[in-house]
Amino acid sequence: PVGGRVIEVGGEAPYAITVGQGLLHDGDRIAHALRGRHALLVSDSHVAPLYAQIVEQALHAARPDLVLARWVMPAGEQYKTLVQYGACLDALAQLGATRDACVIALGGGVVGDLAGFAAASWMRGIDCVQLPTTLLAMVDSSVGGKTAVDLPQGKNLVGAFHPPRAVIADTTALHTLPDRELRAGLAEVAKYGAIFDRQFLAWLERHSRDLLARDDAAMAEAIARSCEFKADVVSRDPYERGHRALLNFGHTFGHAIEAEQGYAGVGRDALNHGEAVAVGMVLAARLSTLLGLAPAEDATALESLLATLGLPVRLPERLAPAALLARMYLDKKADAQGLRFVLWGGAGEGRVVAGVPDDAVLAVLRTP
Ligand code: NAD
Ligand code: ZN
């Protein structure tokens, strides 16, 4: 294992994010975050066969007295449910987990959200260590303390704010990630550049080949930079009351696209979250240009970067503009004057804009 880069997240319960190559083998580092004798390793059916044993062996070597159990959920968003959450609590009960026990979440955002919520609620809150294995989880879901499960009525309807005790991201785990999942994560990485730092967008453009090839050094840099941006935002706005809203750049359009396709049981040509956000960011950039907030060249450059990263940049034709607009109103992003969007004043300058007229939104949705 190599040292890794460390990013501190401030706030009431500060913690560190470590990013580097081979960190899942670093038993001392993971064990350092454990306070008691009990830990539950939570993973899913894709990730556990790949990485659970590595973590268990590393932990046993570092802490021979540790009572460590493994609980594995089926992989997929459709299992981020109350039923699986209940099964995870059963595993904690069976382990005899006390107040000083720790949940170790090894997987993508689904595992992280569900395990994090189990940790948030078991005995009113025990520690959780996040070992994210998807790019999205490394740059987004494992940082910031939001945990949740879905209900049939909607995504993330039950959850809690519960910051992790540590986040440890091993870039080598990304070597086994399916291509589409990797690109979805890159959309969120590009989002940070779009709202906070035009230099970072230029860096991504220059390193797009390395990133798509999963070069560990390039990946570590992209993840560490992304985590710095997210850490800064969540330190200032831990409960999402204001500033953190900037992170929704591309997401109002993106959520409408996802909802209109239907969250579950969609065909293979449906966009995943990152892909929908990529299209959403292009639409947000174009809307900014239309409203006279930002130069057209910046929208074009963002579009070209996203395309280089293998992401879609055009609205699928089968999605009707009026239906998408209706979805955005249902998403409660509207007030009396019109819809509220995270737009930009040009690359690197995200800003919240309220009262966006429907005509402008429809015009952007209709542009081929
Ligand atoms: P995911 O957890 O479903 O992982 C995607 C797929 O990749 C799964 O099939 C998983 O088993 C597999 N996988 C994971 N790591 C792998 C690896 N290293 N090698 C091979 N396969 C691997 O999806 P995700 O995109 O990581 O997370 C999406 C979830 O995150 C959603 O439920 C979303 O609501 C949530 N989320 C939460 C936050 C937050 O702040 N808490 C933020 C963004 C997203
Ligand atoms: Zn997102």
PDB file of C-alpha atoms in Angstrom, residues 80-331:
ATOM      1  CA  LYS A  80     -31.848  -0.343  -1.149  1.00  0.00           C
ATOM      2  CA  THR A  81     -35.008  -1.179   0.804  1.00  0.00           C
ATOM      3  CA  LEU A  82     -36.411  -1.324   4.315  1.00  0.00           C
ATOM      4  CA  VAL A  83     -36.344  -5.117   4.036  1.00  0.00           C
ATOM      5  CA  GLN A  84     -32.579  -5.211   3.402  1.00  0.00           C
ATOM      6  CA  TYR A  85     -32.044  -2.507   6.022  1.00  0.00           C
ATOM      7  CA  GLY A  86     -33.912  -4.712   8.513  1.00  0.00           C
ATOM      8  CA  ALA A  87     -31.745  -7.671   7.551  1.00  0.00           C
ATOM      9  CA  CYS A  88     -28.647  -5.550   8.142  1.00  0.00           C
ATOM     10  CA  LEU A  89     -29.910  -4.655  11.640  1.00  0.00           C
ATOM     11  CA  ASP A  90     -30.494  -8.371  12.268  1.00  0.00           C
ATOM     12  CA  ALA A  91     -26.854  -8.992  11.401  1.00  0.00           C
ATOM     13  CA  LEU A  92     -25.813  -6.311  13.918  1.00  0.00           C
ATOM     14  CA  ALA A  93     -27.987  -7.949  16.583  1.00  0.00           C
ATOM     15  CA  GLN A  94     -26.532 -11.355  15.822  1.00  0.00           C
ATOM     16  CA  LEU A  95     -23.023  -9.955  16.111  1.00  0.00           C
ATOM     17  CA  GLY A  96     -23.885  -8.614  19.546  1.00  0.00           C
ATOM     18  CA  ALA A  97     -22.985  -5.127  18.386  1.00  0.00           C
ATOM     19  CA  THR A  98     -22.734  -2.639  21.248  1.00  0.00           C
ATOM     20  CA  ARG A  99     -22.542   1.172  21.195  1.00  0.00           C
ATOM     21  CA  ASP A 100     -18.861   1.057  20.307  1.00  0.00           C
ATOM     22  CA  ALA A 101     -19.349  -1.281  17.334  1.00  0.00           C
ATOM     23  CA  CYS A 102     -18.604  -0.153  13.795  1.00  0.00           C
ATOM     24  CA  VAL A 103     -20.267  -0.757  10.443  1.00  0.00           C
ATOM     25  CA  ILE A 104     -17.779  -1.014   7.587  1.00  0.00           C
ATOM     26  CA  ALA A 105     -19.439  -0.266   4.241  1.00  0.00           C
ATOM     27  CA  LEU A 106     -17.571  -1.884   1.347  1.00  0.00           C
ATOM     28  CA  GLY A 107     -19.239  -1.106  -1.974  1.00  0.00           C
ATOM     29  CA  GLY A 108     -20.914   1.551  -4.072  1.00  0.00           C
ATOM     30  CA  GLY A 109     -23.426   4.155  -3.054  1.00  0.00           C
ATOM     31  CA  VAL A 110     -26.168   1.613  -2.473  1.00  0.00           C
ATOM     32  CA  VAL A 111     -24.141  -0.255   0.155  1.00  0.00           C
ATOM     33  CA  GLY A 112     -22.841   3.013   1.605  1.00  0.00           C
ATOM     34  CA  ASP A 113     -26.304   4.550   1.944  1.00  0.00           C
ATOM     35  CA  LEU A 114     -27.923   1.451   3.444  1.00  0.00           C
ATOM     36  CA  ALA A 115     -25.049   0.524   5.766  1.00  0.00           C
ATOM     37  CA  GLY A 116     -24.705   4.170   6.762  1.00  0.00           C
ATOM     38  CA  PHE A 117     -28.379   4.334   7.683  1.00  0.00           C
ATOM     39  CA  ALA A 118     -28.114   1.094   9.677  1.00  0.00           C
ATOM     40  CA  ALA A 119     -25.164   2.645  11.561  1.00  0.00           C
ATOM     41  CA  ALA A 120     -27.090   5.899  12.051  1.00  0.00           C
ATOM     42  CA  SER A 121     -29.990   4.111  13.687  1.00  0.00           C
ATOM     43  CA  TRP A 122     -28.512   1.066  15.483  1.00  0.00           C
ATOM     44  CA  MET A 123     -28.638   1.985  19.196  1.00  0.00           C
ATOM     45  CA  ARG A 124     -29.255   5.586  18.049  1.00  0.00           C
ATOM     46  CA  GLY A 125     -26.016   5.747  16.151  1.00  0.00           C
ATOM     47  CA  ILE A 126     -22.745   3.833  15.950  1.00  0.00           C
ATOM     48  CA  ASP A 127     -19.631   4.474  13.860  1.00  0.00           C
ATOM     49  CA  CYS A 128     -19.518   3.825  10.154  1.00  0.00           C
ATOM     50  CA  VAL A 129     -16.387   3.549   8.039  1.00  0.00           C
ATOM     51  CA  GLN A 130     -16.869   3.942   4.312  1.00  0.00           C
ATOM     52  CA  LEU A 131     -14.749   1.891   1.921  1.00  0.00           C
ATOM     53  CA  PRO A 132     -16.225   3.089  -1.389  1.00  0.00           C
ATOM     54  CA  THR A 133     -15.596   0.906  -4.459  1.00  0.00           C
ATOM     55  CA  THR A 134     -17.358   2.852  -7.225  1.00  0.00           C
ATOM     56  CA  LEU A 135     -16.108   6.186  -8.527  1.00  0.00           C
ATOM     57  CA  LEU A 136     -19.473   7.737  -7.667  1.00  0.00           C
ATOM     58  CA  ALA A 137     -19.219   6.528  -4.088  1.00  0.00           C
ATOM     59  CA  MET A 138     -15.614   7.771  -3.812  1.00  0.00           C
ATOM     60  CA  VAL A 139     -16.364  11.295  -5.026  1.00  0.00           C
ATOM     61  CA  ASP A 140     -19.929  11.738  -3.853  1.00  0.00           C
ATOM     62  CA  SER A 141     -22.021   9.359  -1.748  1.00  0.00           C
ATOM     63  CA  SER A 142     -19.425   8.275   0.839  1.00  0.00           C
ATOM     64  CA  VAL A 143     -18.636  11.898   1.728  1.00  0.00           C
ATOM     65  CA  GLY A 144     -21.087  14.193   3.462  1.00  0.00           C
ATOM     66  CA  GLY A 145     -23.015  11.973   5.827  1.00  0.00           C
ATOM     67  CA  LYS A 146     -26.269  11.538   3.941  1.00  0.00           C
ATOM     68  CA  THR A 147     -27.623   8.016   4.414  1.00  0.00           C
ATOM     69  CA  ALA A 148     -30.921   6.544   3.231  1.00  0.00           C
ATOM     70  CA  VAL A 149     -33.007   3.744   1.841  1.00  0.00           C
ATOM     71  CA  ASP A 150     -35.733   3.937  -0.802  1.00  0.00           C
ATOM     72  CA  LEU A 151     -39.467   3.366  -0.410  1.00  0.00           C
ATOM     73  CA  PRO A 152     -41.818   2.215  -3.174  1.00  0.00           C
ATOM     74  CA  GLN A 153     -43.033   5.846  -3.179  1.00  0.00           C
ATOM     75  CA  GLY A 154     -39.637   7.289  -4.007  1.00  0.00           C
ATOM     76  CA  LYS A 155     -35.872   7.269  -3.669  1.00  0.00           C
ATOM     77  CA  ASN A 156     -34.093   8.105  -0.398  1.00  0.00           C
ATOM     78  CA  LEU A 157     -37.331   8.826   1.479  1.00  0.00           C
ATOM     79  CA  VAL A 158     -36.081   7.418   4.796  1.00  0.00           C
ATOM     80  CA  GLY A 159     -32.666   8.347   6.084  1.00  0.00           C
ATOM     81  CA  ALA A 160     -30.467  10.373   8.375  1.00  0.00           C
ATOM     82  CA  PHE A 161     -27.468  12.686   8.414  1.00  0.00           C
ATOM     83  CA  HIS A 162     -24.709  10.568   9.932  1.00  0.00           C
ATOM     84  CA  PRO A 163     -21.133  11.486   9.013  1.00  0.00           C
ATOM     85  CA  PRO A 164     -18.756   8.543   8.621  1.00  0.00           C
ATOM     86  CA  ARG A 165     -15.848   8.085  11.012  1.00  0.00           C
ATOM     87  CA  ALA A 166     -13.476   7.686   8.067  1.00  0.00           C
ATOM     88  CA  VAL A 167     -13.569   7.297   4.292  1.00  0.00           C
ATOM     89  CA  ILE A 168     -10.861   5.168   2.692  1.00  0.00           C
ATOM     90  CA  ALA A 169     -10.856   4.979  -1.115  1.00  0.00           C
ATOM     91  CA  ASP A 170      -8.619   2.442  -2.865  1.00  0.00           C
ATOM     92  CA  THR A 171      -8.220   3.372  -6.536  1.00  0.00           C
ATOM     93  CA  THR A 172      -7.309  -0.204  -7.508  1.00  0.00           C
ATOM     94  CA  ALA A 173     -10.914  -1.241  -6.760  1.00  0.00           C
ATOM     95  CA  LEU A 174     -11.927   0.811  -9.791  1.00  0.00           C
ATOM     96  CA  HIS A 175     -10.133  -1.622 -12.119  1.00  0.00           C
ATOM     97  CA  THR A 176     -13.046  -4.058 -11.871  1.00  0.00           C
ATOM     98  CA  LEU A 177     -15.805  -1.459 -12.150  1.00  0.00           C
ATOM     99  CA  PRO A 178     -18.015  -1.800 -15.250  1.00  0.00           C
ATOM    100  CA  ASP A 179     -17.269   0.895 -17.877  1.00  0.00           C
ATOM    101  CA  ARG A 180     -20.648   2.521 -17.643  1.00  0.00           C
ATOM    102  CA  GLU A 181     -20.363   2.886 -13.865  1.00  0.00           C
ATOM    103  CA  LEU A 182     -16.940   4.451 -14.293  1.00  0.00           C
ATOM    104  CA  ARG A 183     -18.250   7.049 -16.758  1.00  0.00           C
ATOM    105  CA  ALA A 184     -21.227   7.804 -14.504  1.00  0.00           C
ATOM    106  CA  GLY A 185     -18.734   8.660 -11.771  1.00  0.00           C
ATOM    107  CA  LEU A 186     -16.761  10.858 -14.153  1.00  0.00           C
ATOM    108  CA  ALA A 187     -19.926  12.916 -14.752  1.00  0.00           C
ATOM    109  CA  GLU A 188     -20.001  13.782 -11.044  1.00  0.00           C
ATOM    110  CA  VAL A 189     -16.275  14.560 -11.136  1.00  0.00           C
ATOM    111  CA  ALA A 190     -16.830  16.965 -14.047  1.00  0.00           C
ATOM    112  CA  LYS A 191     -19.674  18.534 -12.075  1.00  0.00           C
ATOM    113  CA  TYR A 192     -17.230  19.767  -9.428  1.00  0.00           C
ATOM    114  CA  GLY A 193     -15.179  21.496 -12.104  1.00  0.00           C
ATOM    115  CA  ALA A 194     -18.290  22.994 -13.678  1.00  0.00           C
ATOM    116  CA  ILE A 195     -19.474  24.639 -10.468  1.00  0.00           C
ATOM    117  CA  PHE A 196     -16.192  25.348  -8.654  1.00  0.00           C
ATOM    118  CA  ASP A 197     -13.092  25.368 -10.837  1.00  0.00           C
ATOM    119  CA  ARG A 198     -12.598  25.897 -14.563  1.00  0.00           C
ATOM    120  CA  GLN A 199      -8.911  24.851 -14.230  1.00  0.00           C
ATOM    121  CA  PHE A 200     -10.076  21.453 -13.001  1.00  0.00           C
ATOM    122  CA  LEU A 201     -12.250  21.111 -16.120  1.00  0.00           C
ATOM    123  CA  ALA A 202      -9.165  21.808 -18.242  1.00  0.00           C
ATOM    124  CA  TRP A 203      -7.212  19.231 -16.217  1.00  0.00           C
ATOM    125  CA  LEU A 204      -9.951  16.642 -16.841  1.00  0.00           C
ATOM    126  CA  GLU A 205      -9.834  17.391 -20.565  1.00  0.00           C
ATOM    127  CA  ARG A 206      -6.043  16.859 -20.587  1.00  0.00           C
ATOM    128  CA  HIS A 207      -6.261  13.620 -18.583  1.00  0.00           C
ATOM    129  CA  SER A 208      -9.403  12.105 -20.092  1.00  0.00           C
ATOM    130  CA  ARG A 209      -7.474   9.199 -21.668  1.00  0.00           C
ATOM    131  CA  ASP A 210      -5.738   8.321 -18.383  1.00  0.00           C
ATOM    132  CA  LEU A 211      -9.011   8.514 -16.503  1.00  0.00           C
ATOM    133  CA  LEU A 212     -10.845   6.275 -18.958  1.00  0.00           C
ATOM    134  CA  ALA A 213      -7.889   3.855 -18.736  1.00  0.00           C
ATOM    135  CA  ARG A 214      -8.229   3.959 -14.905  1.00  0.00           C
ATOM    136  CA  ASP A 215      -4.655   5.074 -14.390  1.00  0.00           C
ATOM    137  CA  ASP A 216      -4.248   5.028 -10.598  1.00  0.00           C
ATOM    138  CA  ALA A 217      -2.371   8.298 -10.287  1.00  0.00           C
ATOM    139  CA  ALA A 218      -4.801  10.237 -12.485  1.00  0.00           C
ATOM    140  CA  MET A 219      -7.737   8.638 -10.734  1.00  0.00           C
ATOM    141  CA  ALA A 220      -6.345   9.463  -7.268  1.00  0.00           C
ATOM    142  CA  GLU A 221      -5.891  13.090  -8.322  1.00  0.00           C
ATOM    143  CA  ALA A 222      -9.426  13.342  -9.736  1.00  0.00           C
ATOM    144  CA  ILE A 223     -10.929  11.725  -6.624  1.00  0.00           C
ATOM    145  CA  ALA A 224      -8.888  13.768  -4.151  1.00  0.00           C
ATOM    146  CA  ARG A 225      -9.741  17.035  -5.923  1.00  0.00           C
ATOM    147  CA  SER A 226     -13.438  16.091  -6.053  1.00  0.00           C
ATOM    148  CA  CYS A 227     -13.422  15.199  -2.362  1.00  0.00           C
ATOM    149  CA  GLU A 228     -11.785  18.536  -1.542  1.00  0.00           C
ATOM    150  CA  PHE A 229     -14.632  20.349  -3.265  1.00  0.00           C
ATOM    151  CA  LYS A 230     -17.310  18.249  -1.614  1.00  0.00           C
ATOM    152  CA  ALA A 231     -15.589  18.405   1.797  1.00  0.00           C
ATOM    153  CA  ASP A 232     -15.501  22.179   1.607  1.00  0.00           C
ATOM    154  CA  VAL A 233     -19.202  22.387   0.811  1.00  0.00           C
ATOM    155  CA  VAL A 234     -20.400  19.901   3.420  1.00  0.00           C
ATOM    156  CA  SER A 235     -18.184  21.405   6.127  1.00  0.00           C
ATOM    157  CA  ARG A 236     -19.913  24.729   5.552  1.00  0.00           C
ATOM    158  CA  ASP A 237     -23.416  23.315   5.070  1.00  0.00           C
ATOM    159  CA  PRO A 238     -23.663  19.906   6.790  1.00  0.00           C
ATOM    160  CA  TYR A 239     -27.467  19.746   6.745  1.00  0.00           C
ATOM    161  CA  GLU A 240     -28.036  21.005   3.213  1.00  0.00           C
ATOM    162  CA  ARG A 241     -29.646  24.301   4.118  1.00  0.00           C
ATOM    163  CA  GLY A 242     -28.021  26.466   1.463  1.00  0.00           C
ATOM    164  CA  HIS A 243     -24.583  26.354  -0.158  1.00  0.00           C
ATOM    165  CA  ARG A 244     -24.715  22.579  -0.636  1.00  0.00           C
ATOM    166  CA  ALA A 245     -27.465  23.106  -3.217  1.00  0.00           C
ATOM    167  CA  LEU A 246     -24.751  23.968  -5.770  1.00  0.00           C
ATOM    168  CA  LEU A 247     -23.959  20.260  -5.905  1.00  0.00           C
ATOM    169  CA  ASN A 248     -27.246  19.839  -7.742  1.00  0.00           C
ATOM    170  CA  PHE A 249     -25.849  21.335 -10.961  1.00  0.00           C
ATOM    171  CA  GLY A 250     -27.321  19.247 -13.783  1.00  0.00           C
ATOM    172  CA  HIS A 251     -29.507  17.364 -11.315  1.00  0.00           C
ATOM    173  CA  THR A 252     -32.849  19.130 -11.772  1.00  0.00           C
ATOM    174  CA  PHE A 253     -32.812  18.169 -15.444  1.00  0.00           C
ATOM    175  CA  GLY A 254     -31.132  14.864 -14.580  1.00  0.00           C
ATOM    176  CA  HIS A 255     -33.749  13.817 -12.027  1.00  0.00           C
ATOM    177  CA  ALA A 256     -36.527  14.723 -14.462  1.00  0.00           C
ATOM    178  CA  ILE A 257     -34.903  12.518 -17.103  1.00  0.00           C
ATOM    179  CA  GLU A 258     -34.521   9.642 -14.632  1.00  0.00           C
ATOM    180  CA  ALA A 259     -38.086   9.987 -13.369  1.00  0.00           C
ATOM    181  CA  GLU A 260     -39.540  10.196 -16.842  1.00  0.00           C
ATOM    182  CA  GLN A 261     -37.732   7.002 -17.862  1.00  0.00           C
ATOM    183  CA  GLY A 262     -38.979   5.349 -14.689  1.00  0.00           C
ATOM    184  CA  TYR A 263     -36.544   4.440 -11.921  1.00  0.00           C
ATOM    185  CA  ALA A 264     -37.030   0.716 -12.103  1.00  0.00           C
ATOM    186  CA  GLY A 265     -37.458  -1.860 -14.821  1.00  0.00           C
ATOM    187  CA  VAL A 266     -36.300   0.435 -17.642  1.00  0.00           C
ATOM    188  CA  GLY A 267     -34.769  -0.872 -20.823  1.00  0.00           C
ATOM    189  CA  ARG A 268     -31.092  -1.138 -21.499  1.00  0.00           C
ATOM    190  CA  ASP A 269     -31.048   2.163 -23.388  1.00  0.00           C
ATOM    191  CA  ALA A 270     -32.210   4.121 -20.336  1.00  0.00           C
ATOM    192  CA  LEU A 271     -29.693   6.606 -18.967  1.00  0.00           C
ATOM    193  CA  ASN A 272     -28.215   5.870 -15.553  1.00  0.00           C
ATOM    194  CA  HIS A 273     -27.861   8.622 -12.936  1.00  0.00           C
ATOM    195  CA  GLY A 274     -24.468   9.899 -14.080  1.00  0.00           C
ATOM    196  CA  GLU A 275     -25.509   9.872 -17.719  1.00  0.00           C
ATOM    197  CA  ALA A 276     -28.713  11.756 -16.927  1.00  0.00           C
ATOM    198  CA  VAL A 277     -26.649  14.288 -14.971  1.00  0.00           C
ATOM    199  CA  ALA A 278     -24.277  14.688 -17.935  1.00  0.00           C
ATOM    200  CA  VAL A 279     -27.187  15.574 -20.215  1.00  0.00           C
ATOM    201  CA  GLY A 280     -28.592  17.713 -17.404  1.00  0.00           C
ATOM    202  CA  MET A 281     -25.361  19.691 -17.083  1.00  0.00           C
ATOM    203  CA  VAL A 282     -25.341  20.434 -20.803  1.00  0.00           C
ATOM    204  CA  LEU A 283     -28.948  21.625 -20.538  1.00  0.00           C
ATOM    205  CA  ALA A 284     -28.148  23.753 -17.467  1.00  0.00           C
ATOM    206  CA  ALA A 285     -25.187  25.319 -19.264  1.00  0.00           C
ATOM    207  CA  ARG A 286     -27.309  26.078 -22.313  1.00  0.00           C
ATOM    208  CA  LEU A 287     -30.077  27.519 -20.164  1.00  0.00           C
ATOM    209  CA  SER A 288     -27.485  29.785 -18.548  1.00  0.00           C
ATOM    210  CA  THR A 289     -26.426  30.995 -21.976  1.00  0.00           C
ATOM    211  CA  LEU A 290     -30.032  31.553 -23.033  1.00  0.00           C
ATOM    212  CA  LEU A 291     -30.682  33.621 -19.903  1.00  0.00           C
ATOM    213  CA  GLY A 292     -27.613  35.731 -20.658  1.00  0.00           C
ATOM    214  CA  LEU A 293     -25.714  34.511 -17.582  1.00  0.00           C
ATOM    215  CA  ALA A 294     -22.811  32.762 -19.251  1.00  0.00           C
ATOM    216  CA  PRO A 295     -20.852  32.640 -22.506  1.00  0.00           C
ATOM    217  CA  ALA A 296     -21.934  30.076 -25.116  1.00  0.00           C
ATOM    218  CA  GLU A 297     -18.311  28.872 -25.530  1.00  0.00           C
ATOM    219  CA  ASP A 298     -18.307  27.549 -21.962  1.00  0.00           C
ATOM    220  CA  ALA A 299     -21.397  25.434 -22.641  1.00  0.00           C
ATOM    221  CA  THR A 300     -19.790  24.078 -25.809  1.00  0.00           C
ATOM    222  CA  ALA A 301     -16.556  23.258 -23.970  1.00  0.00           C
ATOM    223  CA  LEU A 302     -18.400  21.403 -21.198  1.00  0.00           C
ATOM    224  CA  GLU A 303     -20.347  19.441 -23.773  1.00  0.00           C
ATOM    225  CA  SER A 304     -17.174  18.454 -25.561  1.00  0.00           C
ATOM    226  CA  LEU A 305     -15.467  17.377 -22.310  1.00  0.00           C
ATOM    227  CA  LEU A 306     -18.425  15.185 -21.342  1.00  0.00           C
ATOM    228  CA  ALA A 307     -18.502  13.619 -24.801  1.00  0.00           C
ATOM    229  CA  THR A 308     -14.754  12.924 -24.532  1.00  0.00           C
ATOM    230  CA  LEU A 309     -15.431  11.157 -21.234  1.00  0.00           C
ATOM    231  CA  GLY A 310     -17.864   8.887 -23.059  1.00  0.00           C
ATOM    232  CA  LEU A 311     -20.991  10.482 -21.652  1.00  0.00           C
ATOM    233  CA  PRO A 312     -24.211  11.325 -23.494  1.00  0.00           C
ATOM    234  CA  VAL A 313     -24.809  15.038 -24.074  1.00  0.00           C
ATOM    235  CA  ARG A 314     -28.155  15.013 -25.884  1.00  0.00           C
ATOM    236  CA  LEU A 315     -31.636  14.485 -24.538  1.00  0.00           C
ATOM    237  CA  PRO A 316     -32.999  11.132 -25.741  1.00  0.00           C
ATOM    238  CA  GLU A 317     -35.634  11.912 -28.370  1.00  0.00           C
ATOM    239  CA  ARG A 318     -38.325   9.818 -26.726  1.00  0.00           C
ATOM    240  CA  LEU A 319     -38.477  12.180 -23.744  1.00  0.00           C
ATOM    241  CA  ALA A 320     -41.039  14.927 -24.319  1.00  0.00           C
ATOM    242  CA  PRO A 321     -40.065  18.459 -23.189  1.00  0.00           C
ATOM    243  CA  ALA A 322     -43.485  19.170 -21.643  1.00  0.00           C
ATOM    244  CA  ALA A 323     -43.384  15.929 -19.657  1.00  0.00           C
ATOM    245  CA  LEU A 324     -39.904  16.762 -18.355  1.00  0.00           C
ATOM    246  CA  LEU A 325     -41.048  20.245 -17.335  1.00  0.00           C
ATOM    247  CA  ALA A 326     -43.982  18.708 -15.433  1.00  0.00           C
ATOM    248  CA  ARG A 327     -41.520  16.365 -13.666  1.00  0.00           C
ATOM    249  CA  MET A 328     -39.449  19.321 -12.531  1.00  0.00           C
ATOM    250  CA  TYR A 329     -42.509  20.941 -10.960  1.00  0.00           C
ATOM    251  CA  LEU A 330     -43.327  17.682  -9.184  1.00  0.00           C
ATOM    252  CA  ASP A 331     -39.747  17.608  -7.888  1.00  0.00           C
TER     253      ASP A 331
END
